[in-house]
Every structure is written in structure tokens, then in C-alpha cells.
Coordinates of C-alpha atoms in Angstrom, one line a residue:
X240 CA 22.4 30.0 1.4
X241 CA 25.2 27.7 3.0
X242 CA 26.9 25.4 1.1
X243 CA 25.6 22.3 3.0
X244 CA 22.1 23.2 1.9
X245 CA 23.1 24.2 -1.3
X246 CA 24.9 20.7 -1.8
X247 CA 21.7 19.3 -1.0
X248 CA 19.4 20.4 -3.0
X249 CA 22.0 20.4 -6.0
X250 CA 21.0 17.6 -8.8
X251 CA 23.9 15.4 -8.5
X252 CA 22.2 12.0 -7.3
X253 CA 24.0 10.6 -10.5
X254 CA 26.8 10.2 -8.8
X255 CA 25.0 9.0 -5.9
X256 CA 23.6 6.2 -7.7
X257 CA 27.6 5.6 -9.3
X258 CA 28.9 5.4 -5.7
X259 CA 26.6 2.9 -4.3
X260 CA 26.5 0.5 -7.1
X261 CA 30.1 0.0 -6.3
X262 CA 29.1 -1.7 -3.1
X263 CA 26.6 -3.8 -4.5
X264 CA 29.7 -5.3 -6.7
X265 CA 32.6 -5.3 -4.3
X266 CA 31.2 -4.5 -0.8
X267 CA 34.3 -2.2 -0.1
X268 CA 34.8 1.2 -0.8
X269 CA 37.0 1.4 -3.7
X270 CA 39.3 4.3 -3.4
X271 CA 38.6 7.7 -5.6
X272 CA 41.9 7.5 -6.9
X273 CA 41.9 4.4 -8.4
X274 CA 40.5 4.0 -11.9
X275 CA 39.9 0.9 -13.9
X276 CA 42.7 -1.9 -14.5
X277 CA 44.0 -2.8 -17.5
X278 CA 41.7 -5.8 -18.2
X279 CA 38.7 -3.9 -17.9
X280 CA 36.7 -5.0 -21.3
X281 CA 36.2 -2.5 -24.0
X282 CA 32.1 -1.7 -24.8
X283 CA 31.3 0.2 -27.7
X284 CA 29.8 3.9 -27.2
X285 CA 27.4 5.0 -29.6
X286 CA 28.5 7.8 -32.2
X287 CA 25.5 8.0 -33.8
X288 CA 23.1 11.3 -33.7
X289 CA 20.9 9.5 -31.3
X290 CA 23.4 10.1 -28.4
X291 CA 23.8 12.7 -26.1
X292 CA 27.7 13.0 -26.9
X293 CA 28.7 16.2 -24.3
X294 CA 30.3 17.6 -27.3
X295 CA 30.8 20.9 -24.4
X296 CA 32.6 18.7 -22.2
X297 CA 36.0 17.0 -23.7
X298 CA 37.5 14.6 -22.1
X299 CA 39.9 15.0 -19.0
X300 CA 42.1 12.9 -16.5
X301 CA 41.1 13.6 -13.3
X302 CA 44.6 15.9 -12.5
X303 CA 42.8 18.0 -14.9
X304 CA 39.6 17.9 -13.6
X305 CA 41.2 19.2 -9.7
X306 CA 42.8 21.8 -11.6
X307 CA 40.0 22.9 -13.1
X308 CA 37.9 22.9 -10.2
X309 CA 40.3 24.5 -8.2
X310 CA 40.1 27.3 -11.2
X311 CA 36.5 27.9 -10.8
X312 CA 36.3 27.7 -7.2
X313 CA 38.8 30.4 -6.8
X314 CA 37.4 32.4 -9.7
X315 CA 34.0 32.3 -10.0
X316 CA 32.2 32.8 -6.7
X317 CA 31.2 36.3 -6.9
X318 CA 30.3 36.2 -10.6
X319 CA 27.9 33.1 -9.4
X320 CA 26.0 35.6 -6.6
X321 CA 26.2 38.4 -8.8
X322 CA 24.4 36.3 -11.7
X323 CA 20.9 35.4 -11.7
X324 CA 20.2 32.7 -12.2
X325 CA 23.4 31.0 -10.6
X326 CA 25.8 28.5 -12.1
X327 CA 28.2 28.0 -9.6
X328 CA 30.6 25.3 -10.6
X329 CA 32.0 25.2 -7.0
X330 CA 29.1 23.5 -5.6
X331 CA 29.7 19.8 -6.4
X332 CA 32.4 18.4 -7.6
X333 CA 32.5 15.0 -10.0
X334 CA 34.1 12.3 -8.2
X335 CA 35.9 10.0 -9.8
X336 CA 33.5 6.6 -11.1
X337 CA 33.5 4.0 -9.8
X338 CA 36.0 1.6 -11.0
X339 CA 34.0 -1.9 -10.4
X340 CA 32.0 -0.7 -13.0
X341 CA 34.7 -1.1 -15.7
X342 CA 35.9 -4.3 -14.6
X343 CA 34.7 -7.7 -16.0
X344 CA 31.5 -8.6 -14.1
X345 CA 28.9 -11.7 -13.6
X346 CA 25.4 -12.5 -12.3
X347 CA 24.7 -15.4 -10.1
X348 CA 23.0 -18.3 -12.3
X349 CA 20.6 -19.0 -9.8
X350 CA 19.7 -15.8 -7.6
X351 CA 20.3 -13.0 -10.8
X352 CA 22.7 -11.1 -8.5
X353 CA 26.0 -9.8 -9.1
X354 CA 29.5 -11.3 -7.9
X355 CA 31.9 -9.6 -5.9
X356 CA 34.2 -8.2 -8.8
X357 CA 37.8 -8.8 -8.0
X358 CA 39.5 -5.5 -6.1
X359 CA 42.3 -4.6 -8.2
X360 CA 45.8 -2.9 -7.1
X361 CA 45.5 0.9 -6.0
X362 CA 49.3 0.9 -7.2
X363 CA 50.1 3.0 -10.0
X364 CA 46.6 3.1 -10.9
X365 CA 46.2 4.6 -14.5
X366 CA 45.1 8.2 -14.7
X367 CA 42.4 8.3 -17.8
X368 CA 39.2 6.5 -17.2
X369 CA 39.1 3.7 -20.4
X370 CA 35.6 4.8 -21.9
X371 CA 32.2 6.4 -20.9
X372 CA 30.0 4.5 -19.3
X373 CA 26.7 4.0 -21.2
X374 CA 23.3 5.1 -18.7
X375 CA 20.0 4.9 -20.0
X376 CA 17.1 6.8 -18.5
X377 CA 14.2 4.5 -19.3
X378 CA 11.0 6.2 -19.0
X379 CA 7.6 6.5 -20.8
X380 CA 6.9 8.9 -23.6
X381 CA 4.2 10.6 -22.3
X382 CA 6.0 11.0 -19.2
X383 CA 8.4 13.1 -20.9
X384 CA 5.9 15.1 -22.3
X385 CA 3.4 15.7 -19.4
X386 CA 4.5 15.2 -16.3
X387 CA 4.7 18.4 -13.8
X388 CA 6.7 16.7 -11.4
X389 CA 10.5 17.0 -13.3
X390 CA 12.6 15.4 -11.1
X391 CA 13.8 12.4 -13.2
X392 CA 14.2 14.9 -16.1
X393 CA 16.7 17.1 -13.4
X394 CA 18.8 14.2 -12.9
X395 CA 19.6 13.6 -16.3
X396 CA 20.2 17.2 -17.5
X397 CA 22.5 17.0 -14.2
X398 CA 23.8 13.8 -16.2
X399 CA 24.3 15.3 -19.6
X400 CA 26.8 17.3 -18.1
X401 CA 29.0 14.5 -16.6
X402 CA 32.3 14.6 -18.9
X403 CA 32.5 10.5 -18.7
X404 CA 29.3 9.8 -19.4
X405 CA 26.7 9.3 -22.4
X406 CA 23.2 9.5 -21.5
X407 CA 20.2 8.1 -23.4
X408 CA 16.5 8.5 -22.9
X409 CA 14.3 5.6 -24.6
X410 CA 11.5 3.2 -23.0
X411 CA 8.1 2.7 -24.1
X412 CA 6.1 4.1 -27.0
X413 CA 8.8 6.1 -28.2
X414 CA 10.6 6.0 -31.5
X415 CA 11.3 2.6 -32.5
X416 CA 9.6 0.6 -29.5
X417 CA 6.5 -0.4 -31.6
X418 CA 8.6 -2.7 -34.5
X419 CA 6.1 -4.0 -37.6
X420 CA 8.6 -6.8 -38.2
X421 CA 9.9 -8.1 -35.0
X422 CA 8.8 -11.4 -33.7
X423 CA 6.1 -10.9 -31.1
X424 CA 5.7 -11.8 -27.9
X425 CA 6.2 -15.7 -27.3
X426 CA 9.4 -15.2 -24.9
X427 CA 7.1 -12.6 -22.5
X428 CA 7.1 -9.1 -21.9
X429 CA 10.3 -9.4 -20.1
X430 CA 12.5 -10.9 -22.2
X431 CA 10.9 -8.4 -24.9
X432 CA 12.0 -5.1 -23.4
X433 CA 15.3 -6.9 -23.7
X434 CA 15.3 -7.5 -26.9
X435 CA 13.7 -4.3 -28.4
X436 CA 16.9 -2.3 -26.6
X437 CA 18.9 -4.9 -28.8
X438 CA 17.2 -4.0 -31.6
X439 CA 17.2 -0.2 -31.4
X440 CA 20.8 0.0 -30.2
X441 CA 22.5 -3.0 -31.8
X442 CA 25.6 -1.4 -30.6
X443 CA 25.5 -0.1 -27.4
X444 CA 26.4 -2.1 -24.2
X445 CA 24.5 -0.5 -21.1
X446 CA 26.0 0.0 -18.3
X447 CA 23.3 1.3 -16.0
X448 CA 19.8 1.3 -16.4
X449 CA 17.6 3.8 -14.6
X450 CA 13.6 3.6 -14.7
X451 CA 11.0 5.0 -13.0
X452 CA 8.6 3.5 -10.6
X453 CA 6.4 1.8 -13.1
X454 CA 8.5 0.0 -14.6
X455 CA 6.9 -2.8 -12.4
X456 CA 8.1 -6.7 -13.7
X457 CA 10.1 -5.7 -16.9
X458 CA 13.1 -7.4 -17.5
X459 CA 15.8 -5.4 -18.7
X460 CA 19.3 -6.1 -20.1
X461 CA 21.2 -8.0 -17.6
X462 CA 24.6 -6.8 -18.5
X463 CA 23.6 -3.7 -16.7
X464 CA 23.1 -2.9 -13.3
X465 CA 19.6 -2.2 -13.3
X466 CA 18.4 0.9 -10.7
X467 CA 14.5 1.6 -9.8
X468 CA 13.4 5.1 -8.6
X469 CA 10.6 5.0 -6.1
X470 CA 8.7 8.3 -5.4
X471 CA 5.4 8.7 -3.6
X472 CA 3.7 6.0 -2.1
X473 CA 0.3 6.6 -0.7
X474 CA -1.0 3.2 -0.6
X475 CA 1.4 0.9 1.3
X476 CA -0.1 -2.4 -0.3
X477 CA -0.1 -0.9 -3.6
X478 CA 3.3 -0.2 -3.4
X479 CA 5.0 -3.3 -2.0
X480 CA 3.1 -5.5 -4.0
X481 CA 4.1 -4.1 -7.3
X482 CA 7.9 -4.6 -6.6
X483 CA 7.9 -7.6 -8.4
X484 CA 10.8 -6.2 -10.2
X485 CA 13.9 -7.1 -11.4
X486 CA 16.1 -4.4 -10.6
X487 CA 19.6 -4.7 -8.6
X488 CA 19.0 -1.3 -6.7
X489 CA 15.9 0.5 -5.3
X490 CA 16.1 4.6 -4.5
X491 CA 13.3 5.8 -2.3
X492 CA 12.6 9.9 -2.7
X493 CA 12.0 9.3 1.3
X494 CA 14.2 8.2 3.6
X495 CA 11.0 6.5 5.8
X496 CA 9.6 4.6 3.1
X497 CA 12.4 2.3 3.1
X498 CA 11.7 1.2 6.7
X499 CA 8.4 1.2 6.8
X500 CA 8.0 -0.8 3.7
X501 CA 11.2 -3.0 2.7
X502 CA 12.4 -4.3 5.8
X503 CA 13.6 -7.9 5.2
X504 CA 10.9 -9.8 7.1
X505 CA 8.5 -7.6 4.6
X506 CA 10.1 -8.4 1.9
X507 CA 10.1 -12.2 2.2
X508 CA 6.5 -12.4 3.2
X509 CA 5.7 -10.3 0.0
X510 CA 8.2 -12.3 -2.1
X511 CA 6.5 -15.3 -0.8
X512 CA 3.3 -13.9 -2.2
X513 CA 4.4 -13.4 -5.9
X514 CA 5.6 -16.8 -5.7
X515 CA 2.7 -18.1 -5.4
X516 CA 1.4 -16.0 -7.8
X517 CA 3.3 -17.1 -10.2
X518 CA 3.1 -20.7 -9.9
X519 CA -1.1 -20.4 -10.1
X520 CA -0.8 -18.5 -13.3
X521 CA 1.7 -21.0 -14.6
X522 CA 4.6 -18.8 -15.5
X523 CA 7.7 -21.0 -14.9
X524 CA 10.1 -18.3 -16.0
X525 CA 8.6 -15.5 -13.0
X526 CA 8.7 -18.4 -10.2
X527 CA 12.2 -19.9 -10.8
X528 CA 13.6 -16.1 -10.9
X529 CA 11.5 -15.2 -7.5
X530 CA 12.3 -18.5 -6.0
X531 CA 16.4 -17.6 -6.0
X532 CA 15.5 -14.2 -5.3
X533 CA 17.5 -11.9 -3.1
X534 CA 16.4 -8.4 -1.5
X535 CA 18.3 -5.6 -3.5
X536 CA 20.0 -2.7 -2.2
X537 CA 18.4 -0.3 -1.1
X538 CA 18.9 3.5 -0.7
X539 CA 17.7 6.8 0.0
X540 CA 17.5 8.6 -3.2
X541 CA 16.6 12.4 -2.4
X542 CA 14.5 15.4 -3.9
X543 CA 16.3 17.7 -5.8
X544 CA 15.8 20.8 -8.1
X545 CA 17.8 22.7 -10.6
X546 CA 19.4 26.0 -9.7
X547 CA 19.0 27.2 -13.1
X548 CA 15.4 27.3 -12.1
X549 CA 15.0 27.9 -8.7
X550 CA 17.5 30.9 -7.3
X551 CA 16.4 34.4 -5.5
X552 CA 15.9 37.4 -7.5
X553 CA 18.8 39.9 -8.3
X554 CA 19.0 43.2 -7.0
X555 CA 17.2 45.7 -9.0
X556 CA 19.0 48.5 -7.4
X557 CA 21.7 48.7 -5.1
X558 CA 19.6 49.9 -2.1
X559 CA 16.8 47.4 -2.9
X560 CA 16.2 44.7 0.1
X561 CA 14.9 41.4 0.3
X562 CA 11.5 42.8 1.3
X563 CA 11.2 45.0 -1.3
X564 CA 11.8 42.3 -4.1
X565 CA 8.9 40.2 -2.9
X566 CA 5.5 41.6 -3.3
X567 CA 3.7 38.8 -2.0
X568 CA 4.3 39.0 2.2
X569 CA 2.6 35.0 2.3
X570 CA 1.8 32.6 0.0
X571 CA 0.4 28.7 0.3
X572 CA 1.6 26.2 -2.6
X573 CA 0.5 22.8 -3.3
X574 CA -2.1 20.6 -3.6
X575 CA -4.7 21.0 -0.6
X576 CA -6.4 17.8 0.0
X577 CA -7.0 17.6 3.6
X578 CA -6.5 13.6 3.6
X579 CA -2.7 14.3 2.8
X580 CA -2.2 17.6 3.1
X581 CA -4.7 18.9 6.6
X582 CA -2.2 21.9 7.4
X583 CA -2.2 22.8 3.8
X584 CA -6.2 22.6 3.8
X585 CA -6.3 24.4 6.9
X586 CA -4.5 27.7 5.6
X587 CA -6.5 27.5 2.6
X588 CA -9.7 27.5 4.0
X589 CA -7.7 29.9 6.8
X590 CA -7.5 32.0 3.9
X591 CA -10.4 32.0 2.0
X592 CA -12.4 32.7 4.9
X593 CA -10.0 36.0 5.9
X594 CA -9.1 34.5 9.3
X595 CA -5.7 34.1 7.7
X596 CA -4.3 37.7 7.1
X597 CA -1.5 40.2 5.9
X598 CA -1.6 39.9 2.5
X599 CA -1.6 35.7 2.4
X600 CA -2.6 34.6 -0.8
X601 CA -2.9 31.3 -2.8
X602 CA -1.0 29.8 -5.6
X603 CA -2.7 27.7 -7.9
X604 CA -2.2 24.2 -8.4
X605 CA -1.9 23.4 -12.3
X606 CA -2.2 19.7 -11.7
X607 CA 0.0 16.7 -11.8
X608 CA 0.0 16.0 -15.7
X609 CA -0.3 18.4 -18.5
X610 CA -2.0 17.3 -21.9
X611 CA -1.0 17.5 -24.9
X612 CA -1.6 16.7 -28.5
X613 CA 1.5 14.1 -29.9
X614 CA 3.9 15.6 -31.4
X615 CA 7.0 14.5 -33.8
X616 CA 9.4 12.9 -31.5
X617 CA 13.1 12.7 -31.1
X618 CA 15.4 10.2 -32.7
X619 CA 15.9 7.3 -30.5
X620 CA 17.6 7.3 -27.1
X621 CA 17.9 11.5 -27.6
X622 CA 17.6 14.0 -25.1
X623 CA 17.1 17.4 -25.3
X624 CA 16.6 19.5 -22.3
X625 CA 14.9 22.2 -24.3
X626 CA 13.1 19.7 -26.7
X627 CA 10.3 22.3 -27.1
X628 CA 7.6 19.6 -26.8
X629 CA 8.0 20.0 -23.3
X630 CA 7.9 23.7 -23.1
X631 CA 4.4 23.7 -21.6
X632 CA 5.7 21.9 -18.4
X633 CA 8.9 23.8 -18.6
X634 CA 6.7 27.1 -18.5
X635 CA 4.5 26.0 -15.8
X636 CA 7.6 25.0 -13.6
X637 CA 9.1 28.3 -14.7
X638 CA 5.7 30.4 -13.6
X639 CA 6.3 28.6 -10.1
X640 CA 9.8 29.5 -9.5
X641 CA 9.1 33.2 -10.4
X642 CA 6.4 32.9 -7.6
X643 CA 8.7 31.2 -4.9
X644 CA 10.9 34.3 -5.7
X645 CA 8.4 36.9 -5.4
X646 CA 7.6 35.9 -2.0
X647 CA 8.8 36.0 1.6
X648 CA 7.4 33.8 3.2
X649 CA 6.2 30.1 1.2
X650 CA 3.9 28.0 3.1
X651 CA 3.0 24.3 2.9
X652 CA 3.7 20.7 4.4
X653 CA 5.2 17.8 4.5
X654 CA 2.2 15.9 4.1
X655 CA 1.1 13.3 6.4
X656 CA 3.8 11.3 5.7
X657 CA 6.1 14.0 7.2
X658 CA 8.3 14.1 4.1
X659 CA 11.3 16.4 2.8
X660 CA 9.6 17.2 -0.3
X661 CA 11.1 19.1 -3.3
X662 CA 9.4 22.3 -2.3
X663 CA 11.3 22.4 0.5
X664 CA 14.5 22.6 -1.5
X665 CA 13.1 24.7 -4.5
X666 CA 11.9 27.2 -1.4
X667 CA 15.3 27.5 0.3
X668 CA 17.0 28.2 -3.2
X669 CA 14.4 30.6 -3.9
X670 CA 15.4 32.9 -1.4
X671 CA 12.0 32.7 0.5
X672 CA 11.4 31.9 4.5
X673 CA 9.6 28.5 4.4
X674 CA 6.5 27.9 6.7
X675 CA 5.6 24.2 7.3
X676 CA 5.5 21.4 9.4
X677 CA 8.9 19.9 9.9
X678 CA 9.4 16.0 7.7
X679 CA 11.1 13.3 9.9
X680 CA 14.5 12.6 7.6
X681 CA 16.9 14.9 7.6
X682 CA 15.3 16.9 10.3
X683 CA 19.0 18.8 11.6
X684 CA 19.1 20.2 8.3
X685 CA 15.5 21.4 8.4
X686 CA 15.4 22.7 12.0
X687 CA 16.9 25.7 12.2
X688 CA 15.8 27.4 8.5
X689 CA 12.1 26.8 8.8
X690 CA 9.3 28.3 10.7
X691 CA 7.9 25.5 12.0
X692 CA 4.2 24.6 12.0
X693 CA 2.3 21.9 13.5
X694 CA 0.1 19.7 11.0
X695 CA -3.0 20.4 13.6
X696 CA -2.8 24.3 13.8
X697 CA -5.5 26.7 13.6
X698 CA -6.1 28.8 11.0
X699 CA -5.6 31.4 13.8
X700 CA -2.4 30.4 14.9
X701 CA -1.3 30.3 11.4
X702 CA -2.0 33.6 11.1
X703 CA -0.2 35.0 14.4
X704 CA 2.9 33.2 13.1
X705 CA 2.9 34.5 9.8
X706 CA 1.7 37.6 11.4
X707 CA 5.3 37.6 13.6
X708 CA 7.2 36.1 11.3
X709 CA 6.2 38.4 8.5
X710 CA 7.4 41.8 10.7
X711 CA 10.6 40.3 11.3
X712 CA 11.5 39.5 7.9
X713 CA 10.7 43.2 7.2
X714 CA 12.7 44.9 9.9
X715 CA 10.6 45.1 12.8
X716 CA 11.8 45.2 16.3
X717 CA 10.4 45.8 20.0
X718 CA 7.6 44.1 21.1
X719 CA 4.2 42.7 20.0
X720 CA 1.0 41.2 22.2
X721 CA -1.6 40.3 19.9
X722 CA -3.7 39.4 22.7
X723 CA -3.3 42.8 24.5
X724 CA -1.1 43.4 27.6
X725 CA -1.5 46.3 30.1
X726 CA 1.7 47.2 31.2
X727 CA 0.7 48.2 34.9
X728 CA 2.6 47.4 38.5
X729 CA 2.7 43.8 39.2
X730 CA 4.3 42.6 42.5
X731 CA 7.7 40.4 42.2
X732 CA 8.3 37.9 45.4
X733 CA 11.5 38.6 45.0
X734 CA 13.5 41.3 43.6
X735 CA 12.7 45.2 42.1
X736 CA 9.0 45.8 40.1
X737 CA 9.0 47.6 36.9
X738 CA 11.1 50.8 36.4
X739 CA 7.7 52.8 36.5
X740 CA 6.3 50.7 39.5
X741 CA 6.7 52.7 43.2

């Protein structure tokens, strides 16, 4: 796999997310080199159990940091595709944070949005960064525990390992967010998320908090810059009219959701709306927020997956070939409703009904949540990315990757909303030839390293293509005519007939 896929699909949007909330303070670029001045204001960092220290990951300038990147670039590529699965250090390296984030920063009285911080001198700039910054991954707790779709959970054991960082996971219903003796709800639900945070770290200062979609209308501590993740969105008035939100930056899994939902005229008209809203049901607070309200930034926030997870299988023998370490010659994955998914239904049914041949088969869809029984939970604002109440999804996503890697070629779509979905990256890293319809965002990526399909194929044209596509994977050459072909004499206008031809 090329590195520029392989960077891709890697779970680094961290750093992402670091990057752009540096424009949203300063609206420059600050350089990598520089770090943070000498004013920047101190914030105290949790010690306490409850705190994903990175006790594996001591702290480093960043000359170390180059140096020992440069080590495990130059030493560890072939014990990375030699080892299954992969860790390859080489394939992202941590840039340095942002440095706006460690300066001294304010919110606009009226609007809620952040001032330019001042841009400090790139001369001399010091070489240590002066703390960690504090990110909490706010998310529900039976979220955690059931949801199939990880990808919020990837980002933050891609987090974890981040040597100037110290993660937290906390939101509702877990430990501590239900308090017998705190003071109720007078202020709203707003100001109440606030102070709960308050009350279950007393002494931590955020620095970025990072929800999930939601976390619609809940205010959140506004000494951090506050970041919503959007995913699917399959109901376009649904969605826009529950971003009544609070947040300084939105991240959209898909790069078309942004434009076809939160272009400025859009959002006006819908902040107009909860205006409105607000002022009929009487809540003062809600209206004079969304009266000063300006659009946040927006960004493009894409799919990921692990490679601990998803990576080809290793050579059992040193004459064994790809073909022969995939049993499985086709195979459709994902969820088949024809109202999102028609090629997907198609194949199935294609399938089912054997006009779909050559061994295709079809995996089984556990789902989008797993249920479980509650179980003791973890202290307060702890993460473990083997907690072992979340084994059951960890096993199902396991079971999955093993299939991906036991066959050659993965089917599916993009949906009808033609997006890059995660299984196109968790099929590329798999090692498997991916069969779908092409999605509209990042299509120069996707273009050349997919068979492409058409969302209204027949099941018999589905079946020639895996059909071809199938005996070139396994080493077949020549020519094929599914349809028959006689090779007699034909007559040319100009130039000689066939070799065989008088």
C-alpha cells in the first residue's frame, strides 16, 4: 500500500483538529517551529488515577522527537511489513501543537467567539512545549459500551499516544455525572454540564473539548475550544435543525455534507429559526446567545481506522500468494437496505438468487449497537482501550477485519450519498481489491485502486466484473468473451485480415 493512502487512512485527525483550531484563534498559520511564549498561563494537569498519563511516552523537545523519527524511519520499515499486524512508526509524524493554544485567550462578550490571540516572535522560540494540553472526549456511556461503529474511540487511542497530551473520556451517565447533593437544575441544562465538569475535575483546565453529534444544545466549559463531530446524516432537516449548538468547530465525516447543508445563507435562515424558537418558549439565555451568534468553522473531518486492526495477512510460507491467503474469491459487506444502499441490495439479492457467481458470498451484518448488561465502570474521565466491557464490540470489529483479510475482492457502496466511507479504508489496509461505486470527495485517491461499479448495475453485470476481475487477481491472462465470439474471417476496409484469414 502507498504511503499517501496509508497516511489517509491512519488515525491521526487529532492533530487535524490541533491544526485548524489555530486558525480559528489567529487566522495565520503559525509556524511548526515555534512553540509557546513565555507568558503563556500555566493550567494544572491532572495527576490523579483518573488520567490517561502516557506513562510509555516521556516527554521530549521536539529535536528529540526528529531524531527519533528519523531512527525509526530508517530502522524499522521492513520489521513493520514483515510484522502482522503493522506498527509502523514512519507513517505519521506528530507535528508540533499549535502554539495559540498556549497563549492567553478570550471570547467575545457578545457573539461567544474567540479573539485573534496575539502572534508572538518566531525568534528564538523556546524548544520544550510548557505543559500538556488537557482534551476531553465527551461522549455517552453507553456509547462506549455499544456502539459498532468505533471511530471516535480510534481517535482517542490515536490520542493516548500523543507524548503532549492527556486525554480524558467523561460525559453523561458515567461515573460521577448523576451527583445526590449538587444543586439541581435552576441555571438550565447548559450551564449544568458546565458545572458537573467543575465538579468532577475541580482541577483540570480543558483545553479542547471533543463531543459527538448528539451533544445537541449543551453548553460546555468556555475556557475551551469546544469541537463537534458530525457523522451520518440521512435526514437533511433533522440534521440542520439540531445544530443548535454551542461549539466553536464542526468536523463533517463527509466532505459534501458541509456544502450541501452549512452554507452561510443555510445557516442564517436556520439560525433565524431557533431564534424564534427560543423567544416563544421564553428562554432569554438561548436567544441572547443565538441572536450574537456567528457560523463556526467548519471542516472536513475524515473516516479512519486502526492498523492494529485492519492489515493483510502474513505469509504462511514463503511461496504462499495473495490468492492463496484468501479463501473467499467475493464477498458483499454492509448493511443492504436498498433505500441507501441499492447496489449493495442488488448483489445481495444478485447473490441469493445465484445470478451472482464464483464463489461470492455474504457477510453478515451484526447491527449498529450491541447490548449489554451494565457493568462496573471506570473511574472518572479514564480510558482504557482494552477496558474489557467493550470486548464484545472489539470482537465483533475483530471478526470483520479477519474477513476483509480473508478475501480478494470486498464489495459494497458508497451509499446514495456517494460517500468515502470507513470501509473503504479498512478494505485497502486489508489487503483486499475493493468493488464499489466510486464516493464524490476525494475521488483522485479512489480512482485508480477500485473496481468501479455503478449504483444502477445488474446483478449480471456485477457478476461479469467480479467474474474478470476475480481471474486477474489470480493470475490469469489471454482472453475472455463471456458472450461467445467466433473467431472467423472478417473483411478490414483497410489494411491485412487476420493471420488465419486468405
Amino acid at each position: 500500500m502507498s504511503v499517501s493512502i496509508r497516511t489517509l487512512v491512519a488515525c491521526v485527525i487529532v492533530l487535524q483538529l490541533f491544526l485548524l483550531f489555530s486558525a480559528t484563534f489567529n487566522s495565520l498559520w503559525i509556524s511548526d517551529r515555534e512553540a509557546a511564549s513565555s507568558t503563556a498561563p500555566s493550567s494544572t494537569s491532572s495527576t490523579s488515577n483518573n488520567t490517561f498519563q502516557n506513562s510509555n511516552q516521556p516527554d521530549q523537545t521536539d529535536t528529540d522527537l526528529d531524531a527519533d523519527y528519523d531512527t525509526l524511519l530508517n530502522n524499522a520499515v521492513k520489521r513493520c511489513f514483515d510484522s502482522q499486524p503493522r506498527p509502523c512508526p514512519f507513517d505519521y509524524k506528530w507535528a508540533p501543537l499549535p502554539h495559540s493554544l498556549f497563549q492567553t485567550r478570550k471570547r467575545n462578550d457578545s457573539s461567544g467567539h474567540w479573539l485573534p490571540v496575539p502572534q508572538t516572535s518566531s525568534v528564538n522560540p523556546p524548544q520544550n512545549q510548557p505543559r500538556k494540553l488537557n482534551v476531553l472526549y465527551y461522549t455517552t456511556h453507553s456509547n462506549l459500551l455499544t456502539v459498532m461503529d468505533r471511530f471516535f474511540y480510534d481517535e482517542i487511542d490515536a490520542a493516548i499516544t500523543h507524548p503532549h497530551l492527556n486525554v480524558f473520556l467523561w460525559g453523561p451517565h458515567f461515573p460521577g455525572w448523576n451527583d445526590p447533593d449538587s444543586v439541581g437544575e435552576e441555571t438550565g441544562l447548559s450551564e449544568t454540564v458546565e458545572l458537573k465538569l467543575k465538579r468532577v475535575f475541580p482541577e483540570v483546565v480543558f483545553d479542547i473539548v471533543y463531543m459527538m453529534d448528539w451533544n445537541y444544545g449543551s453548553r460546555l466549559p468556555r475556557e475551551a475550544v469546544l469541537v463537534m463531530t458530525l457523522g451520518d446524516c440521512h435526514n437533511t432537516t433533522i440534521c440542520v435543525n439540531q445544530m443548535d449548538t454551542y461549539e466553536d468547530v464542526i468536523g463533517l465525516r463527509y466532505a459534501g455534507e458541509i456544502m450541501d447543508l452549512f452554507r452561510p445563507d443555510q445557516w442564517v435562515a436556520s439560525n433565524q429559526r431557533k431564534i424564534a424558537e427560543k423567544k416563544a418558549k421564553g428562554n432569554v439565555t438561548a436567544y441572547n446567545y443565538l441572536k450574537n451568534r456567528e457560523m463556526p468553522f467548519f471542516f472536513h473531518h475524515t473516516d479512519c481506522a486502526p492498523e492494529s486492526v485492519f492489515y493483510p495477512s502474513a505469509r504462511k510460507t514463503p511461496n504462499e500468494t495473495w490468492a492463496d491467503s484468501r479463501p473467499y474469491n467475493a464477498q458483499l459487506f454492509g448493511f443492504v437496505w436498498d433505500g441507501l444502499y441499492p447496489l449493495r441490495h442488488t448483489i445481495r439479492e444478485g447473490i441469493h438468487h445465484k445470478k451472482i457467481g464464483h464463489g461470492a458470498i455474504t457477510y453478515t451484518h451484526p447491527g449498529y449497537d450491541y447490548t449489554l448488561p451494565n457493568t462496573t465502570a471506570l473511574p472518572p474521565g479514564h480510558y482504557d482501550p482494552f477496558d474489557p466491557r467493550t470486548k464484545p464490540v472489539r470482537d465483533q470489529r475483530s471478526a470483520y477485519a479477519t474477513a476483509l483479510r480473508q478475501t480478494k475482492i470486498c464489495m459494497f457502496d458508497s451509499s446514495t450519498l456517494q460517500k468515502a466511507i470507513r470501509k473503504f479504508h479498512e478494505s485497502f489496509m486489508s489487503g483486499c481489491v475493493v468493488a464499489a461505486n466510486l464516493p464524490i470527495e476525494m475521488e483522485d485517491i479512489f480512482r485508480d485502486v477500485v473496481i468501479p461499479l455503478r449504483l444502477d448495475m445488474t446483478a449480471e453485470e456485477v457478476d461479469r466484473l467480479i467474474e474478470v476481475a476475480g481471474r486477474v487477481v489470480s493470475g490469469e491472462r489471454g482472453y475472455w468473451f463471456p458472450f461467445g465470439y467466433s473467431a472467423t474471417c472478417r473483411k478490414y476496409p483497410w489494411g491485412d485480415s487476420a493471420m488465419w484469414c486468405p
